[in-house]
Short mmCIF file of C-alpha atoms in Angstrom, two decimals:
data_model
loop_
_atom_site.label_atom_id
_atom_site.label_comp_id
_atom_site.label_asym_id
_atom_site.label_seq_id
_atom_site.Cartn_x
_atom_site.Cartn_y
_atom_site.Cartn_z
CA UNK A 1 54.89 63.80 33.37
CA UNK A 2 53.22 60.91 35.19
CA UNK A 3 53.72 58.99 31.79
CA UNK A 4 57.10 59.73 30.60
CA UNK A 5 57.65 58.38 34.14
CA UNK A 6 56.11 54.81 33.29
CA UNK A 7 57.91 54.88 29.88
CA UNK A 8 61.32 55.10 31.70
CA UNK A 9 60.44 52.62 34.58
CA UNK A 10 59.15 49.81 31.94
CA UNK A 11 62.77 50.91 29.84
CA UNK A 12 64.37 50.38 32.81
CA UNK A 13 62.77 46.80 33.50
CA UNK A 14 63.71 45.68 29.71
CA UNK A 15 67.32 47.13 29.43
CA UNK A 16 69.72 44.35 28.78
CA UNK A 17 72.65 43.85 31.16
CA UNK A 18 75.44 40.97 31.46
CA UNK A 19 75.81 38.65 33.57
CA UNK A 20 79.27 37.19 33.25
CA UNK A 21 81.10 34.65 35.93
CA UNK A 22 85.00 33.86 35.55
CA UNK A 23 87.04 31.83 37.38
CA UNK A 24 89.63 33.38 39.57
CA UNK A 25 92.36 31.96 38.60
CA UNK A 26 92.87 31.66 34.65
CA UNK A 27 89.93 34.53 34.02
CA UNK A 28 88.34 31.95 31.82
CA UNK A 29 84.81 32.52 31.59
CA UNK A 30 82.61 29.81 32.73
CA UNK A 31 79.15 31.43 32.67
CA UNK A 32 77.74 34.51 30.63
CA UNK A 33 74.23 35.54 30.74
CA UNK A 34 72.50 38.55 29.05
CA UNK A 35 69.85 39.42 31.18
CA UNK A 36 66.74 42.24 31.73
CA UNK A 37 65.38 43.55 35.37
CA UNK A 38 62.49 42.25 34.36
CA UNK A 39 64.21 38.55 34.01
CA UNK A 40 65.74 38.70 37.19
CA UNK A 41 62.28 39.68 38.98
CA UNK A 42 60.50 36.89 37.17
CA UNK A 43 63.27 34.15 37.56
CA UNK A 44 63.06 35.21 41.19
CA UNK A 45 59.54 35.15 41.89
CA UNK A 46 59.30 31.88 39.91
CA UNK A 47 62.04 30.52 42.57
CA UNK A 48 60.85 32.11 45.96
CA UNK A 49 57.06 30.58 44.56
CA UNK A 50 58.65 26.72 43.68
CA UNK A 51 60.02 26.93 47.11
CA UNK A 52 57.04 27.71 49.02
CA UNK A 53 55.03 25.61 47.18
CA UNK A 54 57.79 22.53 47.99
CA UNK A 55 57.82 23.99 51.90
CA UNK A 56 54.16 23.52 51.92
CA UNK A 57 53.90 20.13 50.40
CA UNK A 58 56.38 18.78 52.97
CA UNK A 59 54.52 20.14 55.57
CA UNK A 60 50.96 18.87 54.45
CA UNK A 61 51.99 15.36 53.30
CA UNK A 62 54.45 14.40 55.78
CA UNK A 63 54.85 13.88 59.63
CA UNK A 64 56.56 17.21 59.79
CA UNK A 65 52.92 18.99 60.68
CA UNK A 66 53.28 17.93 63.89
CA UNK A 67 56.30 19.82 64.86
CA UNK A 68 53.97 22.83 64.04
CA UNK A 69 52.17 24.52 67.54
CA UNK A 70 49.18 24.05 67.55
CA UNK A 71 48.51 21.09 65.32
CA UNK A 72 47.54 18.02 67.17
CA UNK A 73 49.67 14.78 66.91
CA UNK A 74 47.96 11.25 66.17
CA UNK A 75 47.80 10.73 70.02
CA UNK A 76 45.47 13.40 70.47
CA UNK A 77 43.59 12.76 68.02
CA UNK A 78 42.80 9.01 68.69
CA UNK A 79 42.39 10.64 72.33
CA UNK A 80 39.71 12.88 70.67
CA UNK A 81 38.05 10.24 68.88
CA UNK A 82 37.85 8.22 71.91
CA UNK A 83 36.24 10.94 73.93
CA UNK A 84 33.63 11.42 71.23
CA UNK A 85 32.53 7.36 71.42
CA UNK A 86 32.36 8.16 75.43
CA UNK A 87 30.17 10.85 75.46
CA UNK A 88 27.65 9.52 72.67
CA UNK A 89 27.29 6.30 74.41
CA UNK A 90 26.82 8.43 77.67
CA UNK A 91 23.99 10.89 76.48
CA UNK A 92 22.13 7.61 75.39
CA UNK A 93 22.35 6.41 78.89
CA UNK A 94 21.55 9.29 80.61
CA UNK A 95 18.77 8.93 78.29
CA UNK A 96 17.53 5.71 78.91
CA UNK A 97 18.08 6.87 82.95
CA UNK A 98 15.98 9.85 82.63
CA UNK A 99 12.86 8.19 80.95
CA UNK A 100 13.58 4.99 83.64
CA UNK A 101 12.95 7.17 86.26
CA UNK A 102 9.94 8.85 84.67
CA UNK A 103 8.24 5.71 84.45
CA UNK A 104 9.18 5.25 87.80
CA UNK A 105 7.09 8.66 89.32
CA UNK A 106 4.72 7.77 86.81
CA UNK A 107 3.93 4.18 88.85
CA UNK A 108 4.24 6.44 92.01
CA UNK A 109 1.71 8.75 90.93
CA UNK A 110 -0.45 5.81 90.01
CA UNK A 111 -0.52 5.99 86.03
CA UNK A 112 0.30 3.74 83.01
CA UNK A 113 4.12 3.41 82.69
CA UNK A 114 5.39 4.24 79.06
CA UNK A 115 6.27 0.95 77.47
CA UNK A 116 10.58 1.02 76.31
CA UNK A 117 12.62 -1.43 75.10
CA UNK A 118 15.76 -2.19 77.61
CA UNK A 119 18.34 -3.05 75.52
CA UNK A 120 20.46 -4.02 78.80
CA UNK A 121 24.07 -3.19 79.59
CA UNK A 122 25.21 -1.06 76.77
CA UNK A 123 28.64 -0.86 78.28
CA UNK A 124 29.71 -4.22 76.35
CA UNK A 125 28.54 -3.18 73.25
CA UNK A 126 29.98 0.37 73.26
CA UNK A 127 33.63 -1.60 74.31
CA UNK A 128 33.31 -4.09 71.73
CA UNK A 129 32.61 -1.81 68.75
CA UNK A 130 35.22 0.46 70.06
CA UNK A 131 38.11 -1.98 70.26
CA UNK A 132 36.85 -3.39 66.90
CA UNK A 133 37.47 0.17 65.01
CA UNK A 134 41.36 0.04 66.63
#
């Protein structure tokens, strides 16, 4: 039974139909199409699949994204960026602090300070190279 079942569903799919558009007022025929289910369902999938691929396009290649919650806007991201240059140039001065003031309880205690290059106020250097990349 379960295959006489198939049989009729896949005759279904490939029986021919017509598809015929007139005008309304002089019944002249402007458009006549012979058509299967299986036509229509592969037309339409075909469509619905050319649209979504055209909706996601436009939203990946243009400044649309950003109307989309959740998706941060150039703003934040140069915000980001700028928090990032911060807190590397940070951790190397807390660094540089931290082994400053281990030399220092190292003289206190009477031993050999570790021998480190100063490389002096890194503020400058961070602010220049990070007004050169804007």
């Amino acid at each position: 039974m379960e295959l006489q079942d198939k049989k009729r569903f896949i005759k279904k799919l490939r029986h021919k139909y017509r598809l015929s558009i007139y005008r309304d007022e002089t019944y002249e025929e402007v458009l006549n199409l012979k058509l299967t289910r299986l036509n229509v369902l592969a037309w339409g999938g075909l469509i619905v699949f050319a649209f979504l691929f055209i909706v996601v396009s436009i939203i990946a290649y243009t400044p649309v994204r950003e109307f989309i919650p959740g998706y941060p806007d150039e703003n934040t991201l140069m915000s980001s960026l700028r928090n990032k240059q911060r807190l590397d140039s940070l951790e190397l001065e807390l660094a540089r602090r931290d082994k400053y003031f281990d030399n220092l309880n190292r003289i206190i205690m009477g031993k050999e300070p570790e021998n480190y290059d100063n490389a002096g106020d890194t503020n400058k250097n961070i602010t220049y190279n990070f007004y050169k990349i804007f």
